[in-house]
Coordinates of C-alpha atoms in Angstrom, one line a residue:
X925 CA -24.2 30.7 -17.6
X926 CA -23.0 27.1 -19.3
X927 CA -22.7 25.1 -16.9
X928 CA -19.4 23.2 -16.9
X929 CA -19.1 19.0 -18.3
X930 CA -17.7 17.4 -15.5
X931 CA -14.9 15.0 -16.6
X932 CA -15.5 11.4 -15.4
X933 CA -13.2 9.6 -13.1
X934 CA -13.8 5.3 -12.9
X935 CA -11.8 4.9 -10.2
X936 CA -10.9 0.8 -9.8
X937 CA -11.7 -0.3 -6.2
X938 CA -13.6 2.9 -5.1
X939 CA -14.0 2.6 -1.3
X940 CA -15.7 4.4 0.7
X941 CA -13.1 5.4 3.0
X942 CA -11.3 7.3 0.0
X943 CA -14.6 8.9 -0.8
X944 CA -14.1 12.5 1.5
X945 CA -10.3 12.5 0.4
X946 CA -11.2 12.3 -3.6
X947 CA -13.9 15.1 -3.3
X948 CA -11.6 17.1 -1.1
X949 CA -9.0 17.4 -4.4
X950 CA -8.3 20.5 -6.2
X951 CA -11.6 21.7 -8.7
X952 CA -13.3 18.4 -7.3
X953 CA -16.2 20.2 -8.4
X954 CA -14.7 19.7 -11.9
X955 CA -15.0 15.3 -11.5
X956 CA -17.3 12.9 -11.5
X957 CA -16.1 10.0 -9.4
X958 CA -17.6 6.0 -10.7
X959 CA -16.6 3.1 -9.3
X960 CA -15.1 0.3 -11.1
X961 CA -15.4 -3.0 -9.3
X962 CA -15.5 -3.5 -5.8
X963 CA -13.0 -4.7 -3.6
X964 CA -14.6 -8.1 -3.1
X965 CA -14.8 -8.6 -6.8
X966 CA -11.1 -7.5 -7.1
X967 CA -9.3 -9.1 -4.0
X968 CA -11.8 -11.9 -2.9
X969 CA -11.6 -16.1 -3.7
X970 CA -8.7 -16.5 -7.0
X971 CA -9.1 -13.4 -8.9
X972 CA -9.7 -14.2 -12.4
X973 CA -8.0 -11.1 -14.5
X974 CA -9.9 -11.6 -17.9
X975 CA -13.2 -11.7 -16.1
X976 CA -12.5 -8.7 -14.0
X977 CA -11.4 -7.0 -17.8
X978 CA -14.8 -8.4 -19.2
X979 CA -16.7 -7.1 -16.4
X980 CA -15.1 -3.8 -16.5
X981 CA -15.2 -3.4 -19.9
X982 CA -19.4 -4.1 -19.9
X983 CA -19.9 -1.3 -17.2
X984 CA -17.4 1.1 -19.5
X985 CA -19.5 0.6 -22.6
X986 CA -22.7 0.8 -21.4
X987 CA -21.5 4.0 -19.5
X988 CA -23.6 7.0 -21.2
X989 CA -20.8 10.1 -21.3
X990 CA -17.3 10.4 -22.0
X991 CA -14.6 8.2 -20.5
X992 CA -12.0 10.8 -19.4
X993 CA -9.7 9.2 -16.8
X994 CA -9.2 5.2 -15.4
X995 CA -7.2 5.8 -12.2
X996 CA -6.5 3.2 -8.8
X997 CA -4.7 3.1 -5.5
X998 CA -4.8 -0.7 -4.6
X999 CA -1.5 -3.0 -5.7
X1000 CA -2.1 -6.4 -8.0
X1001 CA -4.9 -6.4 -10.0
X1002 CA -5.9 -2.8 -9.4
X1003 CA -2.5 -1.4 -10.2
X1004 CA -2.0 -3.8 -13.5
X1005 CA -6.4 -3.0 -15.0
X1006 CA -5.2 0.4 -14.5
X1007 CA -2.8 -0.3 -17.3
X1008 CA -4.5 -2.6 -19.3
X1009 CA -8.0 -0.7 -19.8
X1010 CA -6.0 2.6 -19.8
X1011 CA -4.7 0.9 -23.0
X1012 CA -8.1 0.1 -24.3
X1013 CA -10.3 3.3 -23.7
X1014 CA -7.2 5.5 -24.6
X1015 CA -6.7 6.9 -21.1
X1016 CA -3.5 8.2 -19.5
X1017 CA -1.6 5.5 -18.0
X1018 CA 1.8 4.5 -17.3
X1019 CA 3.1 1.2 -19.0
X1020 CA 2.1 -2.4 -18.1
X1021 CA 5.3 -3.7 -17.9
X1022 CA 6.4 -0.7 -15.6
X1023 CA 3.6 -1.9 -13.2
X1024 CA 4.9 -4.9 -13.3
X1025 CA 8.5 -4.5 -12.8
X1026 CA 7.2 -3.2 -9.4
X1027 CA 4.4 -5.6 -8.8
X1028 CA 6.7 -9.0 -9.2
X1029 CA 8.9 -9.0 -6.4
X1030 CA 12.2 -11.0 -7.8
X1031 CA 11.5 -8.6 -11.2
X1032 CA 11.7 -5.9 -9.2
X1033 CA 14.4 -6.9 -7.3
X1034 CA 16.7 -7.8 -10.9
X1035 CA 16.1 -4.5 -11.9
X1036 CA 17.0 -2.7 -8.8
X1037 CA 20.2 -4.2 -8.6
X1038 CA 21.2 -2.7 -12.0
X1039 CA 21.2 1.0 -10.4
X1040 CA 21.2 0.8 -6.9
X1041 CA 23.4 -1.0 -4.3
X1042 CA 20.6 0.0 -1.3
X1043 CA 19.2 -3.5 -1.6
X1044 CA 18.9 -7.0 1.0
X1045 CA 20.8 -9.9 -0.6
X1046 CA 17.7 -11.8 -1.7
X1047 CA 17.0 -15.0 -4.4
X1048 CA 14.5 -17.4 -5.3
X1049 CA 13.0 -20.7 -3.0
X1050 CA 12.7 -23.5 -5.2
X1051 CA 9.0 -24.8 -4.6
X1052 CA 9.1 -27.7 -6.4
X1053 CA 11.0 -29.4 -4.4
X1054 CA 10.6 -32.1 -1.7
X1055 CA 13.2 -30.0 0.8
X1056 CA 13.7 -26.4 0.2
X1057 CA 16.7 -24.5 0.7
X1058 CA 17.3 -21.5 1.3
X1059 CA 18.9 -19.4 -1.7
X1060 CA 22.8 -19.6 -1.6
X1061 CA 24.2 -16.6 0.2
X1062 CA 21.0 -15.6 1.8
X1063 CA 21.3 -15.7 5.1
X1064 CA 18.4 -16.1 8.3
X1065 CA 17.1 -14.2 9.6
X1066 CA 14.8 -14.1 6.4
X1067 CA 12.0 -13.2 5.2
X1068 CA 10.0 -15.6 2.9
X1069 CA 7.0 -14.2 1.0
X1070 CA 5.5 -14.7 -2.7
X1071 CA 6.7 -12.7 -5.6
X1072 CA 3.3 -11.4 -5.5
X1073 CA 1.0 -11.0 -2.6
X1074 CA -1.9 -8.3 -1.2
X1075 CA -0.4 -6.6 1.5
X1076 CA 1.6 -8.7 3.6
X1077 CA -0.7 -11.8 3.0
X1078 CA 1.9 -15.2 3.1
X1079 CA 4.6 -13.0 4.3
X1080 CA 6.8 -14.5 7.3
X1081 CA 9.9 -13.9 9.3
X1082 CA 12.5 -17.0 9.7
X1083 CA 15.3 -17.2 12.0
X1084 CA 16.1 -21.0 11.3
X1085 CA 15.5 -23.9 8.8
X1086 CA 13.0 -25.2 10.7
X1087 CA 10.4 -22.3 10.5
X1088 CA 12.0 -22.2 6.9
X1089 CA 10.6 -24.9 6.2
X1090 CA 7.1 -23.5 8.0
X1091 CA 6.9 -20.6 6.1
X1092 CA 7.7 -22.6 3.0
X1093 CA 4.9 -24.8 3.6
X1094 CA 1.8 -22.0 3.8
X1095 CA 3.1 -20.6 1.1
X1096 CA 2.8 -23.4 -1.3
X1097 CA -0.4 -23.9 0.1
X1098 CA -1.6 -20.3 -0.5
X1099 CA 0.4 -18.9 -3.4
X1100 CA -1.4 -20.0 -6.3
X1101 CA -4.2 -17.7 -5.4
X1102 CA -2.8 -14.3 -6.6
X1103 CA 0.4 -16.2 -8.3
X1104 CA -1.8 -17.8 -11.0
X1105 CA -4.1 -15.3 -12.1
X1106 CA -0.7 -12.9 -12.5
X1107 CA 0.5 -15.4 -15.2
X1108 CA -2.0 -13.7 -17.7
X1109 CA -0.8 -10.4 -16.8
X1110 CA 3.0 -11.9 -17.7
X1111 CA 1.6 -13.2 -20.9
X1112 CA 0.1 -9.6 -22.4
X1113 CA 4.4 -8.4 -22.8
X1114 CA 8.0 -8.9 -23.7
X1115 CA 9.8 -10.7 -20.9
X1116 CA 13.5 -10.4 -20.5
X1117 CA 15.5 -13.2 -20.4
X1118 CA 16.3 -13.3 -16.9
X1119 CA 12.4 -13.4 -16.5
X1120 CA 11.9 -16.5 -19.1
X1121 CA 10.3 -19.4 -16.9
X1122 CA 10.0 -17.4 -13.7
X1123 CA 6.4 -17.3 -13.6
X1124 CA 4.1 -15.8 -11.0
X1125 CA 4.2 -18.4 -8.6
X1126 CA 7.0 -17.5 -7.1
X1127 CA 8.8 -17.6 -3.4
X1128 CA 11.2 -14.6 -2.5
X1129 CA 13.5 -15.3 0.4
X1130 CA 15.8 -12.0 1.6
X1131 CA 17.8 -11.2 4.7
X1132 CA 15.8 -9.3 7.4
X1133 CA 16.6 -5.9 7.2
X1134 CA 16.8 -3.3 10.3
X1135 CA 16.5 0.3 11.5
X1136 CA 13.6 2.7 10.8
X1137 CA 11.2 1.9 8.0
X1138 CA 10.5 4.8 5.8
X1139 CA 7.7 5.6 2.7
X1140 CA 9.3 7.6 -0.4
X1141 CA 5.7 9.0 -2.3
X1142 CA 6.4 10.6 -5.5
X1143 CA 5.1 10.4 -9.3
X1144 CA 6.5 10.9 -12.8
X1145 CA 5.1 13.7 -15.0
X1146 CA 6.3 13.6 -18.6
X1147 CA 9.9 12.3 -17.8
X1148 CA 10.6 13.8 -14.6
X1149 CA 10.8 12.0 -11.1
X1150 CA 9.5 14.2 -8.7
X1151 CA 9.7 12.6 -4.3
X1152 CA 6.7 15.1 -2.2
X1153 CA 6.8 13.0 0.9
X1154 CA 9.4 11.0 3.5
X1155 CA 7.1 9.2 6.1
X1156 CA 7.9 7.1 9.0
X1157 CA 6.4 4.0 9.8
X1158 CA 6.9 3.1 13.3
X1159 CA 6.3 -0.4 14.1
X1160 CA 4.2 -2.0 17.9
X1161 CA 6.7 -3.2 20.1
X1162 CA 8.8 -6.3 19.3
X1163 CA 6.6 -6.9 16.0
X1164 CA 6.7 -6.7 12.4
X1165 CA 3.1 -4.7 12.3
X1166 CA 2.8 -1.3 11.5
X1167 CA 1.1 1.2 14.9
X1168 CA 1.4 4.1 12.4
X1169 CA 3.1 6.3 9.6
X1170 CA 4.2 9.6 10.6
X1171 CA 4.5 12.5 8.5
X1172 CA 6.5 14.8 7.6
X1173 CA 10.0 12.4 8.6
X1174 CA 11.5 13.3 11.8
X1175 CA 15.0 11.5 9.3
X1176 CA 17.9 14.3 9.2
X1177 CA 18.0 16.2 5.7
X1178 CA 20.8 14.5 4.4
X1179 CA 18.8 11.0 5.2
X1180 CA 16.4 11.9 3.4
X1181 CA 18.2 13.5 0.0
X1182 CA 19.8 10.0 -0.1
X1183 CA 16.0 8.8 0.0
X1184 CA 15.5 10.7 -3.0
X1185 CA 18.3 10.4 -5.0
X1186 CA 17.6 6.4 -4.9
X1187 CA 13.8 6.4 -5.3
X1188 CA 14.8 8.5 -8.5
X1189 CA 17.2 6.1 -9.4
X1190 CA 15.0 3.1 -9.3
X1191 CA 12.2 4.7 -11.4
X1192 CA 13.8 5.8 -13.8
X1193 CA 14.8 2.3 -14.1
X1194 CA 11.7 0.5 -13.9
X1195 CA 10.9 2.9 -16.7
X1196 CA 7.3 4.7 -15.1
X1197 CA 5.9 7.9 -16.3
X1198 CA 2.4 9.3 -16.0
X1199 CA 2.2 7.7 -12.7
X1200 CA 2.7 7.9 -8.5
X1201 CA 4.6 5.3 -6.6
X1202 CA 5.5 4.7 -2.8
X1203 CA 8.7 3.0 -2.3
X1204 CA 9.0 1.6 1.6
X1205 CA 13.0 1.1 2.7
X1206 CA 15.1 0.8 5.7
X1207 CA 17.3 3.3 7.3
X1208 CA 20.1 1.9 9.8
X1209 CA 21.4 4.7 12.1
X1210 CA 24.0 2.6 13.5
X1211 CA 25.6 2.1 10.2
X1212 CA 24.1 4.6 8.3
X1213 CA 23.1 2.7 5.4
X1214 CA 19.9 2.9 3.5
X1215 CA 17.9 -0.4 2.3
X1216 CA 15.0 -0.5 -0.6
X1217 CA 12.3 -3.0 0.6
X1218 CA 9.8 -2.6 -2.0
X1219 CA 8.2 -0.5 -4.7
X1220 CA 4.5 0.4 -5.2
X1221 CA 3.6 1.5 -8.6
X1222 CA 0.7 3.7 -6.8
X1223 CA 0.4 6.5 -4.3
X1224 CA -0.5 5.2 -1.2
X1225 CA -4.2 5.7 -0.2
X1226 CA -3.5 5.4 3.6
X1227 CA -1.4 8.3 3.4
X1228 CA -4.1 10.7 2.1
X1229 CA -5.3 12.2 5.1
X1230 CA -1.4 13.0 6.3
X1231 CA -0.9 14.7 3.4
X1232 CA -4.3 16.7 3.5
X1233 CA -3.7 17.2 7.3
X1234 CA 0.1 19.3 6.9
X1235 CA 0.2 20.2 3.5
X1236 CA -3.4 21.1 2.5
X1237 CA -4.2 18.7 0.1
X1238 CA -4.7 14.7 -0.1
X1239 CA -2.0 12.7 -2.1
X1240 CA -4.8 11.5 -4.5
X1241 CA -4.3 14.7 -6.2
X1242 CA -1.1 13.5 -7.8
X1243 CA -3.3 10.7 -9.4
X1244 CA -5.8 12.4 -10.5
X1245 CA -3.7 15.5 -11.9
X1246 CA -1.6 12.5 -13.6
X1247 CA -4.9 11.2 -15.4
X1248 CA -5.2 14.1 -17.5
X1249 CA -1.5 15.3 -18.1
X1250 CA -1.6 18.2 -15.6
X1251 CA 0.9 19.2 -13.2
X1252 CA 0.6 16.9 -10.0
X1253 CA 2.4 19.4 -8.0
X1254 CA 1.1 19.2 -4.2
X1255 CA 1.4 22.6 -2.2
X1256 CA 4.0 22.1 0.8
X1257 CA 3.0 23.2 4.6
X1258 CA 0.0 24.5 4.2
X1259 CA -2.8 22.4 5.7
X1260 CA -3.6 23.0 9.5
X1261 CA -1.2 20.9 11.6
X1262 CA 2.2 20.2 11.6
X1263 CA 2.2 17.1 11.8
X1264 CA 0.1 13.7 11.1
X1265 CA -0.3 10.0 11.6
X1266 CA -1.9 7.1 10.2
X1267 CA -2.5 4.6 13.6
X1268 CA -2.9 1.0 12.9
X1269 CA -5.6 -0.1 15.4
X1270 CA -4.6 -4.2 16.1
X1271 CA -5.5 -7.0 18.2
X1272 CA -3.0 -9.8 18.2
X1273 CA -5.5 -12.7 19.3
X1274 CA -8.4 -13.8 17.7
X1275 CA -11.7 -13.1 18.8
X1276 CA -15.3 -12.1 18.5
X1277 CA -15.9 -8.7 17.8
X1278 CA -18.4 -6.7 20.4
X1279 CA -19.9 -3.1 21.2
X1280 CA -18.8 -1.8 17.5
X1281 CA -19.8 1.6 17.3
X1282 CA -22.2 3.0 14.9
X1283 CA -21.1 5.2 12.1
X1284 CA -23.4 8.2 13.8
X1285 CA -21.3 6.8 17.1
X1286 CA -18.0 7.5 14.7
X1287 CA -19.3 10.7 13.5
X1288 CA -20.0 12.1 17.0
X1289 CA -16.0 11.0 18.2
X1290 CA -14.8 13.2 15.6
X1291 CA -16.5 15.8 16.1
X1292 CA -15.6 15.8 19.9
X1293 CA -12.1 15.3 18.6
X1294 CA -10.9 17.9 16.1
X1295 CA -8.0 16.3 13.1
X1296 CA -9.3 12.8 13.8
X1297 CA -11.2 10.2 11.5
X1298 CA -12.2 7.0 11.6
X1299 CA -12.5 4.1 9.7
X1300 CA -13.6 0.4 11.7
X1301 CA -12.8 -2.4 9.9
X1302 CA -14.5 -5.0 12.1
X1303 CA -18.2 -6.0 12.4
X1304 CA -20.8 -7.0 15.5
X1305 CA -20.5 -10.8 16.8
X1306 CA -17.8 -11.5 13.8
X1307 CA -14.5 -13.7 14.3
X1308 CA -11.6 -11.5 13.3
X1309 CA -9.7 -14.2 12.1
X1310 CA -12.9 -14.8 9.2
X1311 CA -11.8 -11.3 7.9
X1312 CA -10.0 -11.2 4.8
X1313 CA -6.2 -10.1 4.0
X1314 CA -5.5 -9.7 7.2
X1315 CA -1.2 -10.4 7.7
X1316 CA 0.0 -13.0 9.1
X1317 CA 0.6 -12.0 12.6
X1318 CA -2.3 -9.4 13.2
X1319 CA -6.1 -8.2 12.9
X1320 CA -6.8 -4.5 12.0
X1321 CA -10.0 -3.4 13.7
X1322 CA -9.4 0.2 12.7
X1323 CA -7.8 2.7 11.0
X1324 CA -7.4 6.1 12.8
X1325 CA -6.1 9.3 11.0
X1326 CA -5.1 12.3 13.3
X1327 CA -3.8 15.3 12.8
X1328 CA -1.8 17.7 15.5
X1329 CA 0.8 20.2 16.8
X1330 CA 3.4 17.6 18.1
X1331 CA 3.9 13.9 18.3
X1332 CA 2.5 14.0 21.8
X1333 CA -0.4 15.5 20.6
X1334 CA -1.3 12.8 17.9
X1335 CA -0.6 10.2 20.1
X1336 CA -3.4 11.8 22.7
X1337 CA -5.6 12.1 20.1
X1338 CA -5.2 8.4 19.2
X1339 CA -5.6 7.3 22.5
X1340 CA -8.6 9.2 23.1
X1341 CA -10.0 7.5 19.7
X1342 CA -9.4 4.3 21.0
X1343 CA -10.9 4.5 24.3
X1344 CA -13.9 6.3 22.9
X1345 CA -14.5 3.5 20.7
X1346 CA -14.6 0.8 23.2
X1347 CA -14.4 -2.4 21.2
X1348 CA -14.4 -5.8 23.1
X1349 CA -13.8 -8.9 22.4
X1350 CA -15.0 -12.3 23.8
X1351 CA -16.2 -10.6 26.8
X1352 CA -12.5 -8.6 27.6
X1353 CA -11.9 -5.4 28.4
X1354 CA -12.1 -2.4 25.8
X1355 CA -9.1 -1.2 24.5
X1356 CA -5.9 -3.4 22.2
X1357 CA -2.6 -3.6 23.0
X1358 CA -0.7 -1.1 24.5
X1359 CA 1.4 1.5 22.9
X1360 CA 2.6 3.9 25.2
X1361 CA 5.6 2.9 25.3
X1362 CA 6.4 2.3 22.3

């Protein structure tokens, strides 16, 4: 028997956490996973975009076999090299300036307004001055954030002028490190004129928005928009900080067809194809109305276990199907629970880190505790606040997957993970802040 070439995947950012989901894909055995620059080199200190495409370029061309397939699941410069080497080894790849219609917060936010009216009133903080305003007919509260950040990095909530002015502050003191490198990528095509001048060093301020945050996950496959997945993100009490995403949506049916119908809108907009994206929103229930926070031009990797957990197969599939032109269809329901959640694990104090389990202490908690896994994002006798991208309000100290019958039985599950762990910090009791209640 021949045996069959594998077709080789460089996957930007490969993480070890993502590892079990990528081989868990459909004809994994099929793939060769490589990573392409690490995390550290990618998100650490000012990122420097032509020497992250010089370095990735030396470790494609001294690569001994076929390059089949450049894929990534991390946002700004992941999202954008995806693009830009895709364009240079002759990969399948959605467009560079679709990637960064979505990565650009204000573009984004021009563009959106063109097709949709499911949008915050929003508009641009003038930096350069001596005392910042807020933009005419934004009103607090407000977020501020850059028009390009990792995560929620520089991000802040402002009820008044005075932590306007704040928030205004860190963020001219901070923005430069993504802002600047993302001029080159703003230089490589055509900008519109709405976009002459902007730049990447720029301050977003919109009105807060309210209600339940949502996910929309989809892709586009030759043309056609296709939405898989309505999560839920459900934040801790009185706090901007993720506890989890749920999956599927508890939303009614009719919620969640308006979901669709305006994620579909907004793509075909921005103009994607060949690609996944995770749009986040806001759903009101008192007034029924719908608002689009932001748009991901990537599947989101923290949703991969959900997926794999109800439906049978990890989101990354779409990514990888996507690579090579082949249908990213997802099968629907047929994984081993009904439902799923992605728990944020937080501390909202700083401290040193103590009694961090092992990963052969991780291992042995999920065994003892069937649809959960584990991934601790904090290290032995190590300040969380000397952690990088952290938010601004927050420390993660671990990310906790589970998978079960009923909400009731994924929140047991996650307790039962937490305790089990029994991280301390600073000499105080095991355990983080409490979400029972929540």
């Amino acid at each position: 028997m021949v045996a069959v070439q594998r077709r080789n995947i460089f996957v930007i950012g490969l993480d070890e956490a993502n590892v079990p989901a990528l081989e868990s894909v459909p004809r994994a055995d099929e793939y060769r996973f490589h990573p392409l620059l690490t995390i550290e080199e990618l998100q650490g200190g000012e990122v420097s975009v032509p020497a992250l495409i010089e370095k990735a370029q030396s470790i494609l061309d001294s690569f001994d076999g076929t390059i089949d397939a450049i894929v990534g699941y991390w946002d700004f410069p992941v999202s954008t090299l995806v693009a830009i080497l895709g364009e240079r080894y002759g990969t399948h790849h959605t467009s560079l300036e679709s990637i960064v219609k979505c990565e650009h917060k204000y573009w984004s936010r021009l563009e959106q307004q063109k097709v949709i009216d499911e949008h915050p009133r929003f508009g641009r903080v003038d930096l350069d001055t001596d005392d910042p305003k807020p933009p005419e007919g934004v009103r607090f509260p407000m977020w501020l954030k850059p028009a390009l950040s990792y995560s929620s990095e520089l991000a802040y909530g402002v009820k008044d002028e005075d932590e306007f002015r704040e928030a205004v502050a860190r963020i001219k003191e901070g923005i430069s490190r993504v802002g600047r490198p993302f001029e080159h990528i703003l230089e490589q095509i055509e900008l519109p004129p709405e976009m002459e001048g902007v730049g990447g060093e720029v301050c977003l301020a919109e009105e807060a928005l309210s209600g339940i945050q949502v996910a929309v996950e989809g892709y586009v496959h030759r043309g056609e928009v296709t939405v898989y997945g309505v999560l839920d993100s459900i934040n801790y009490p009185d706090s901007s900080c993720f506890l989890r995403h749920q999956y599927p949506s508890a939303l009614p049916e009719p919620v969640q067809q308006r979901l669709h119908d305006v994620s579909k809108r907004v793509i075909r907009q921005i103009g994607m194809d060949a690609a996944t994206f995770s749009i986040e929103y806001f759903y009101d229930p008192s007034t029924d109305a719908i608002n689009l926070l932001e748009i991901n031009p990537r599947h989101s990797q923290a949703h991969a276990e959900l997926f794999a957990y109800v439906d049978g197969v990890p989101n990354h599939h779409c990514m990888v199907s996507l690579a090579f032109d082949e249908d990213p269809a997802l099968p629907h329901r047929e994984g081993p629970y009904a439902a799923s959640a992605k728990w944020y694990y937080r501390w909202f104090a700083d401290g040193v880190a103590h009694e961090v389990p092992t990963r052969e202490e991780i291992d042995r908690i999920e065994r003892e505790i069937p649809g959960v896994r584990i991934d601790v994002g904090v290290e032995e006798g190590r300040r969380l606040s000397d952690a990088t991208h952290q938010d601004s309000y927050s420390f993660e100290l671990a990310h906790i997957s589970t998978g079960g019958d009923s909400e009731e039985d994924l929140r047991r599950k996650y307790d039962r993970s937490v305790a089990a762990l029994g991280l301390s910090f600073d000499g105080t009791e095991p355990g983080g802040r409490d979400v029972t209640n929540d």
